[in-house]
């Protein structure tokens, strides 16, 4: 009896030690977590500088406006995406109407359109000199001042643009949740006398609520991170405020304090998204598999309304922007401006490749740390390392520039005094910091793909190779890399595309000799040279189609 108790105690101690052991994979994950956490730590450390007076000055001048506009944009864009995404998801999951099979995957296409490009296009379409207002004046013989037309360059206009290109986040998760439900539950409610709307609200919607909330959290993260739409529509938000304070006014402390306030929003959204993810996992076990019974039958009028309800978001979010952009890209002005396109495309190309390589290496380290180490420290380090997906580009940029700028000055002085170095700043004066920031932001994309690939590889393959005398490097090269090649290729492609389309971090951190397709499009659009910006914008839109096509392939399944 005593021996048994001693054995149990020793086993418990060994288990506890294993949970907190520091093997090489855990240490590697901790190093990556340290790099990923640096911008957050730098922002929090700089927040108290200047004391209460600095915070009070911000509160009296710009803070209230930034908070109000950011919250209003999140509420309006999030509400729009919530209604459109949930409504379309329910229609394509439960009803039968013309075009349902096409809408099931095509409703994801607006994700291919960068929000800032959609803002440029809708401003061009709906402005006073645009085709819509010009057509109205011509058709009804109106002059300026004789009619009212909603202003697209406004808070509501920005919410519309963000909502119409981001609603697929809600749509995808809601559709998956609705598709996992059994329609027999809905029919049971209908047989008890519940109207279709009541059955939807009381039966279908509660079961899908965690998934819908998760999609909404992703939309709100994107709205909070937005810079291009808010900047072009002159909406003062945290992102534009940080950009203006750092680059236009040279006020580093104000930018860091604004980033600290923005971080509060980010942490709240991360906590909410994590909670909804737990809810989605818990709710799956209670859902019955969909049966093979026919879909809900609609009346002819109902079918027409369902088709229209699904067609409008697709038209507004993808077809109209893509068609307008393609028409502009075929003009002589756009073709003439494309002569220097390679200069900007090459910048995007090498920046995307460098970031993709950095993310793949880091993702492999984190993936093996999860697979090989059962330490809680390793799992905590992985969580910290993959928080970048929720961090706005502007926040990451100032969070890295503050500490690395000080390190860079000291490093440059040391090189100059020791080796006679006469160049510029080594870190912040080159693309290294930009690649660092982009890798932190998009590491989650690569990690999710690599982690999924590793989960499909049985550990017995590794053990068999080791038993035959193969070293770690040979096992990695001969077993893991070939088996992971689809996951690695998908991860590299997704990171590359996200990097090419990233705007705020690139604008703040890029060296003076680097221009990308995104920054070139932004500068031309800011100068109201939208026709010249149409071809690089079209390339960015086309690049965004790859991940969207992967999503639509999943949606078809």
XYZ file of C-alpha atoms in Angstrom:
557
model
C 0.000 0.000 0.000
C 2.756 2.420 0.968
C 4.765 1.534 -2.138
C 1.696 2.195 -4.296
C 1.212 5.620 -2.731
C 4.875 6.472 -3.257
C 4.576 5.415 -6.893
C 1.484 7.589 -7.356
C 3.212 10.594 -5.777
C 6.295 10.109 -7.949
C 4.091 9.800 -11.043
C 2.250 13.005 -10.171
C 5.539 14.842 -9.655
C 6.854 13.571 -12.991
C 3.647 14.643 -14.732
C 3.854 18.115 -13.203
C 7.509 18.419 -14.175
C 6.698 17.398 -17.747
C 4.057 20.098 -17.976
C 6.611 22.768 -17.142
C 9.757 21.313 -18.731
C 11.993 23.472 -20.903
C 13.102 21.371 -23.855
C 14.526 22.845 -27.055
C 11.116 23.168 -28.693
C 9.690 24.972 -25.681
C 12.667 27.316 -25.584
C 12.291 28.021 -29.304
C 8.600 28.791 -28.827
C 9.467 31.113 -25.941
C 11.920 33.010 -28.145
C 9.235 33.501 -30.797
C 6.720 34.552 -28.143
C 9.189 37.147 -26.892
C 9.548 38.619 -30.369
C 5.771 38.596 -30.871
C 5.099 40.234 -27.500
C 7.713 42.983 -27.928
C 5.393 45.579 -29.527
C 2.737 45.032 -26.851
C 5.270 45.295 -24.029
C 6.796 48.415 -25.590
C 3.399 50.114 -25.858
C 2.440 49.260 -22.274
C 5.840 50.378 -20.988
C 5.616 53.713 -22.800
C 2.011 54.435 -21.789
C 2.810 55.926 -18.327
C 5.447 58.315 -19.721
C 4.403 61.928 -19.338
C 2.111 61.088 -16.432
C -1.527 61.998 -16.049
C -1.068 65.368 -17.747
C -0.257 63.791 -21.107
C -3.290 61.509 -20.902
C -5.490 64.433 -19.840
C -4.256 66.436 -22.822
C -5.205 63.621 -25.185
C -8.601 63.305 -23.500
C -9.266 67.024 -23.932
C -8.226 67.127 -27.584
C -8.563 64.025 -29.771
C -9.144 60.929 -27.640
C -12.908 61.302 -27.320
C -13.303 61.754 -31.053
C -11.132 58.733 -31.841
C -13.007 56.526 -29.363
C -16.442 57.672 -30.556
C -15.673 57.261 -34.260
C -13.945 53.907 -33.796
C -16.842 52.554 -31.736
C -19.435 53.951 -34.151
C -17.631 52.409 -37.109
C -17.414 49.054 -35.333
C -21.092 49.093 -34.323
C -22.428 50.133 -37.736
C -20.120 47.988 -39.884
C -20.445 45.060 -37.488
C -24.233 45.357 -37.409
C -24.395 45.513 -41.202
C -22.150 42.453 -41.563
C -24.115 40.621 -38.867
C -27.488 41.103 -40.551
C -26.284 40.414 -44.094
C -24.021 37.488 -43.211
C -26.511 35.735 -40.943
C -29.479 36.307 -43.239
C -27.726 35.029 -46.350
C -26.285 32.065 -44.446
C -29.745 30.989 -43.283
C -31.273 31.368 -46.730
C -28.666 29.260 -48.538
C -28.674 26.662 -45.732
C -32.396 26.163 -45.241
C -34.376 27.427 -48.241
C -34.704 26.426 -51.870
C -34.671 29.286 -54.398
C -33.140 30.078 -57.821
C -29.367 30.500 -57.698
C -28.954 29.028 -54.214
C -26.062 26.744 -55.185
C -24.171 29.615 -56.832
C -24.795 32.007 -53.955
C -23.601 29.376 -51.471
C -19.999 29.890 -52.610
C -20.163 33.226 -54.461
C -21.220 35.166 -51.355
C -17.647 34.759 -50.090
C -16.160 36.712 -53.036
C -16.311 40.208 -51.435
C -13.457 39.123 -49.159
C -11.196 39.363 -52.225
C -11.728 43.132 -52.395
C -9.438 45.081 -50.027
C -11.585 47.501 -48.037
C -9.473 50.522 -48.983
C -9.831 49.731 -52.691
C -13.600 49.382 -52.260
C -13.575 52.811 -50.612
C -11.724 54.377 -53.564
C -14.133 52.802 -56.038
C -17.358 53.697 -54.254
C -16.151 57.249 -53.767
C -15.545 57.452 -57.510
C -18.940 55.898 -58.300
C -21.056 57.896 -55.837
C -19.296 61.283 -55.729
C -20.876 64.373 -57.335
C -19.012 63.799 -60.601
C -19.457 60.016 -60.498
C -21.670 58.032 -62.865
C -24.572 57.641 -60.398
C -25.126 61.307 -59.576
C -24.292 62.403 -63.113
C -26.884 59.953 -64.432
C -29.520 61.204 -61.976
C -28.935 64.830 -62.918
C -29.083 63.981 -66.606
C -32.218 61.840 -66.291
C -34.244 64.296 -64.204
C -32.754 67.611 -65.346
C -31.412 68.484 -61.888
C -28.628 70.867 -60.961
C -26.291 71.003 -57.986
C -28.171 71.849 -54.797
C -31.566 70.780 -56.153
C -31.454 67.252 -54.751
C -30.167 65.335 -51.765
C -27.750 62.455 -52.107
C -26.049 60.557 -49.253
C -22.394 61.475 -48.730
C -20.185 58.439 -49.251
C -17.140 60.096 -47.644
C -18.649 59.912 -44.172
C -18.887 57.695 -41.123
C -21.925 55.876 -42.491
C -20.241 55.549 -45.886
C -17.181 54.005 -44.259
C -19.373 51.598 -42.293
C -21.147 50.562 -45.490
C -17.884 49.893 -47.348
C -16.378 47.912 -44.475
C -19.569 45.973 -43.857
C -20.137 45.015 -47.490
C -16.640 43.525 -47.924
C -16.355 41.946 -44.451
C -19.762 40.280 -44.028
C -18.394 36.959 -45.445
C -16.650 36.352 -42.091
C -20.075 36.116 -40.454
C -21.566 34.323 -43.455
C -18.979 31.533 -43.484
C -19.205 30.668 -39.801
C -22.979 31.088 -39.662
C -23.474 28.905 -42.731
C -21.320 26.158 -41.226
C -23.341 26.324 -38.015
C -26.701 26.251 -39.797
C -25.555 23.393 -42.031
C -24.637 21.348 -38.955
C -28.144 21.639 -37.523
C -30.904 19.161 -38.201
C -33.847 20.695 -40.024
C -36.095 18.332 -38.063
C -35.760 20.672 -35.079
C -36.972 23.560 -37.195
C -39.848 21.513 -38.587
C -40.853 20.392 -35.095
C -41.193 24.014 -34.069
C -43.225 24.715 -37.202
C -45.509 21.734 -36.508
C -46.234 23.185 -33.064
C -47.592 26.305 -34.698
C -44.515 28.539 -34.675
C -44.250 30.914 -37.611
C -41.080 30.597 -39.743
C -39.605 33.758 -38.255
C -40.346 32.617 -34.702
C -38.895 29.154 -35.371
C -35.754 30.774 -36.760
C -35.346 33.062 -33.736
C -36.166 30.407 -31.134
C -34.541 27.288 -32.636
C -31.986 27.875 -35.402
C -30.419 31.139 -34.277
C -29.614 30.190 -30.639
C -27.755 27.063 -31.765
C -25.695 29.087 -34.257
C -25.090 32.057 -31.950
C -21.503 31.117 -30.891
C -20.408 30.764 -34.524
C -22.108 34.015 -35.521
C -20.463 35.816 -32.612
C -17.090 34.430 -33.697
C -17.575 35.778 -37.213
C -18.647 39.140 -35.821
C -15.515 39.269 -33.656
C -13.369 38.811 -36.782
C -15.274 41.621 -38.527
C -14.730 43.960 -35.581
C -11.009 43.147 -35.538
C -10.770 44.095 -39.208
C -12.742 47.315 -38.655
C -10.522 48.271 -35.724
C -7.408 47.600 -37.819
C -8.684 49.536 -40.834
C -6.645 52.508 -41.972
C -7.291 52.946 -45.686
C -11.069 53.480 -45.544
C -10.924 55.805 -42.540
C -8.061 57.817 -44.030
C -9.683 58.228 -47.451
C -13.085 59.131 -46.000
C -11.504 61.484 -43.413
C -12.855 59.549 -40.413
C -10.708 60.165 -37.296
C -10.098 56.720 -35.754
C -7.338 55.183 -33.670
C -5.476 53.926 -36.745
C -5.522 57.295 -38.517
C -4.695 59.050 -35.243
C -1.620 56.898 -34.656
C -0.486 57.426 -38.248
C -1.023 61.190 -38.020
C 0.688 61.538 -34.636
C 3.755 59.532 -35.640
C 4.381 60.542 -39.253
C 2.658 63.899 -39.701
C 3.246 65.507 -36.301
C 6.324 63.577 -35.157
C 4.759 63.072 -31.707
C 5.974 59.634 -30.686
C 4.508 59.776 -27.186
C 1.034 60.662 -28.441
C 1.161 57.806 -30.951
C 2.208 55.316 -28.264
C -0.524 56.458 -25.891
C -3.137 56.170 -28.615
C -1.785 52.695 -29.350
C -2.178 51.824 -25.652
C -5.835 52.869 -25.721
C -6.290 50.920 -28.954
C -4.758 47.900 -27.247
C -7.674 47.878 -24.792
C -10.047 47.314 -27.713
C -7.763 44.609 -29.117
C -7.560 42.692 -25.827
C -11.339 42.837 -25.420
C -11.863 41.460 -28.935
C -9.288 38.695 -28.421
C -11.032 37.625 -25.211
C -14.420 37.692 -26.928
C -13.188 35.701 -29.927
C -11.591 33.093 -27.637
C -14.836 32.782 -25.694
C -16.886 32.327 -28.866
C -14.423 29.690 -30.062
C -15.028 27.740 -26.838
C -18.755 28.133 -27.360
C -18.497 26.850 -30.926
C -16.578 23.796 -29.752
C -19.069 23.107 -26.995
C -22.122 23.617 -29.156
C -21.040 21.189 -31.896
C -21.598 18.214 -29.638
C -25.260 19.110 -29.179
C -26.150 19.443 -32.830
C -27.585 16.626 -34.810
C -26.298 15.856 -38.266
C -28.321 17.348 -41.105
C -30.812 14.899 -42.504
C -31.584 14.350 -46.171
C -35.109 15.796 -46.090
C -35.951 18.551 -48.583
C -35.247 22.219 -47.895
C -37.878 24.686 -46.740
C -40.144 25.497 -49.653
C -40.809 29.184 -50.331
C -43.637 30.790 -52.252
C -42.806 32.256 -55.683
C -42.622 35.726 -54.128
C -40.464 34.363 -51.309
C -38.098 32.753 -53.798
C -37.732 36.030 -55.681
C -37.048 37.928 -52.453
C -34.491 35.327 -51.319
C -32.671 35.546 -54.653
C -32.633 39.342 -54.439
C -31.464 39.292 -50.805
C -28.458 37.138 -51.745
C -27.733 38.927 -55.025
C -27.495 42.434 -53.545
C -24.528 41.772 -51.194
C -22.697 39.961 -53.990
C -23.322 42.821 -56.434
C -22.386 45.563 -53.977
C -19.438 43.751 -52.427
C -17.770 42.245 -55.479
C -19.395 42.607 -58.904
C -19.764 46.405 -58.978
C -16.283 47.201 -57.539
C -14.568 44.614 -59.754
C -16.416 45.717 -62.897
C -15.755 49.420 -62.266
C -12.092 48.724 -61.583
C -11.752 46.617 -64.735
C -13.328 49.366 -66.855
C -10.890 51.957 -65.501
C -7.943 49.607 -66.002
C -8.708 49.388 -69.734
C -8.373 53.146 -70.256
C -5.376 54.659 -72.060
C -4.355 56.586 -68.932
C -4.209 53.423 -66.834
C -2.268 51.512 -69.484
C 0.236 54.356 -69.843
C 0.741 54.498 -66.065
C 1.403 50.748 -65.983
C 4.807 51.272 -67.599
C 6.445 51.655 -64.173
C 4.333 48.943 -62.566
C 7.215 46.491 -62.224
C 9.047 48.844 -59.861
C 6.218 48.499 -57.339
C 5.356 44.894 -58.133
C 8.959 43.847 -57.489
C 8.839 45.532 -54.082
C 5.661 43.639 -53.236
C 7.143 40.406 -54.600
C 10.290 40.308 -52.530
C 8.578 41.663 -49.403
C 5.905 38.983 -49.672
C 8.470 36.230 -50.228
C 10.645 37.339 -47.306
C 7.659 37.528 -44.955
C 6.331 34.163 -46.142
C 9.693 32.481 -45.488
C 9.929 34.036 -42.017
C 6.386 32.925 -41.176
C 6.961 29.379 -42.466
C 10.079 28.918 -40.343
C 8.341 30.287 -37.251
C 5.204 28.235 -37.930
C 7.239 25.022 -38.226
C 8.938 25.751 -34.908
C 5.605 26.382 -33.191
C 4.006 23.367 -34.852
C 6.764 21.020 -33.706
C 6.693 22.617 -30.243
C 3.015 21.734 -29.969
C 3.506 18.224 -31.354
C 6.699 17.296 -29.486
C 6.354 19.156 -26.202
C 3.540 18.614 -23.728
C 4.668 21.556 -21.648
C 2.135 24.177 -20.636
C 4.870 26.738 -21.154
C 5.113 25.750 -24.818
C 1.359 26.019 -25.299
C 1.295 29.401 -23.608
C 4.150 30.568 -25.825
C 2.224 29.413 -28.911
C -0.833 31.411 -27.837
C 1.259 34.543 -27.363
C 3.079 34.037 -30.661
C -0.192 33.799 -32.588
C -1.865 36.907 -31.161
C -0.649 39.003 -34.078
C -3.742 38.300 -36.202
C -5.718 40.598 -33.904
C -3.121 43.383 -33.838
C -3.758 46.322 -36.193
C -0.846 47.139 -38.467
C -0.524 50.687 -37.114
C -0.312 49.387 -33.547
C 2.394 46.861 -34.417
C 4.346 49.490 -36.325
C 4.639 52.032 -33.508
C 5.102 49.246 -30.967
C 8.195 48.075 -32.834
C 9.592 51.444 -33.867
C 9.787 52.718 -30.300
C 12.127 50.062 -28.826
C 13.964 49.108 -32.014
C 14.598 52.743 -32.883
C 16.531 53.192 -29.640
C 18.425 49.934 -30.212
C 19.155 50.957 -33.796
C 20.681 54.276 -32.794
C 23.031 52.564 -30.340
C 23.909 49.845 -32.855
C 24.653 52.345 -35.608
C 26.879 54.385 -33.290
C 28.767 51.255 -32.262
C 29.318 50.222 -35.884
C 30.448 53.714 -36.785
C 32.902 53.972 -33.875
C 34.244 50.432 -34.306
C 34.247 49.854 -38.052
C 33.804 53.327 -39.512
C 30.284 52.507 -40.720
C 28.818 55.446 -42.656
C 25.437 54.069 -43.716
C 22.007 54.757 -42.275
C 20.109 52.981 -39.523
C 20.588 49.220 -39.751
C 17.187 48.033 -38.493
C 14.607 50.785 -38.844
C 16.288 52.226 -41.918
C 15.848 48.992 -43.862
C 13.046 46.522 -44.488
C 14.000 44.294 -41.544
C 11.565 45.911 -39.111
C 8.802 45.842 -41.721
C 9.322 42.105 -42.321
C 9.391 41.601 -38.544
C 6.054 43.393 -38.098
C 4.400 41.596 -41.006
C 5.650 38.221 -39.770
C 4.165 38.898 -36.326
C 0.873 39.958 -37.891
C 0.498 37.013 -40.270
C 2.213 34.213 -38.338
C -1.186 32.875 -37.253
C -2.145 32.281 -40.894
C 0.934 30.129 -41.482
C 0.711 28.376 -38.117
C -2.884 27.252 -38.583
C -2.020 25.662 -41.920
C 1.167 23.981 -40.673
C -0.487 22.802 -37.456
C -3.287 21.205 -39.447
C -0.761 19.426 -41.654
C 1.249 18.141 -38.687
C -1.895 16.823 -37.014
C -2.483 14.561 -40.027
C 0.982 12.941 -39.776
C 1.013 9.935 -37.415
C 3.816 10.033 -34.804
C 4.684 6.435 -35.724
C 6.407 7.647 -38.914
C 8.812 9.734 -36.874
C 9.468 6.893 -34.449
C 10.066 4.427 -37.290
C 12.570 6.735 -38.982
C 14.415 7.330 -35.706
C 14.587 3.590 -35.047
C 16.338 3.184 -38.412
C 19.009 5.679 -37.371
C 17.783 8.771 -39.214
C 18.771 12.036 -37.558
C 16.405 14.968 -36.940
C 17.506 16.833 -40.073
C 16.996 13.794 -42.290
C 13.596 13.053 -40.728
C 12.542 16.625 -41.379
C 13.782 16.628 -44.981
C 12.714 13.121 -46.009
C 9.418 12.748 -44.121
C 7.930 15.961 -42.842
C 8.691 18.361 -45.680
C 7.187 16.120 -48.419
C 4.106 15.354 -46.321
C 3.694 18.984 -45.298
C 4.293 20.426 -48.764
C 0.580 21.144 -49.461
C 0.195 22.840 -46.074
C 3.446 24.770 -46.507
C 2.460 25.902 -49.998
C -0.960 27.057 -48.798
C 0.568 28.867 -45.830
C 3.171 30.598 -48.004
C 0.548 31.693 -50.536
C -1.802 33.093 -47.890
C 0.959 34.976 -46.061
C 2.327 36.315 -49.349
C -1.082 37.665 -50.376
C -1.813 39.199 -46.972
C 1.611 40.862 -47.016
C 1.124 42.306 -50.494
C -2.250 43.786 -49.483
C -1.172 45.155 -46.080
C -1.268 48.964 -46.004
C -0.779 50.739 -42.609
C 2.244 48.780 -41.360
C 3.924 49.089 -44.763
C 3.283 52.834 -44.926
C 4.771 53.457 -41.484
C 7.723 51.038 -41.531
C 8.852 50.917 -45.155
C 12.236 52.431 -46.034
C 12.251 55.381 -48.406
C 13.343 53.296 -51.384
C 10.550 50.704 -51.069
C 7.169 51.096 -52.759
C 4.627 48.289 -53.010
C 1.442 47.846 -54.997
C -0.597 48.695 -51.897
C 1.315 51.880 -51.050
C 1.369 52.942 -54.715
C -2.398 52.464 -54.976
C -2.878 54.428 -51.757
C -0.739 57.350 -52.905
C -2.349 57.598 -56.334
C -5.843 57.408 -54.855
C -4.935 60.047 -52.250
C -3.912 62.323 -55.132
C -7.273 61.598 -56.837
C -5.463 59.739 -59.639
C -7.686 56.715 -59.335
C -7.510 55.749 -63.011
C -3.718 55.454 -62.742
C -4.187 53.377 -59.589
C -6.649 50.999 -61.240
C -4.181 48.418 -62.592
C -2.212 47.929 -59.334
C -5.545 47.873 -57.490
C -6.841 45.234 -59.900
C -3.741 43.120 -59.267
C -4.368 43.342 -55.514
C -7.988 42.312 -56.016
C -6.972 39.391 -58.228
C -4.393 38.292 -55.649
C -7.109 38.224 -53.021
C -9.106 35.739 -55.064
C -6.760 32.838 -54.201
C -7.615 32.569 -50.486
C -11.244 33.304 -51.298
C -11.322 30.460 -53.825
C -9.945 28.178 -51.118
C -12.771 29.321 -48.857
C -15.383 28.794 -51.552
C -14.032 25.304 -52.141
C -14.564 24.636 -48.447
C -18.022 26.199 -48.639
C -19.005 23.865 -51.482
C -18.167 20.915 -49.273
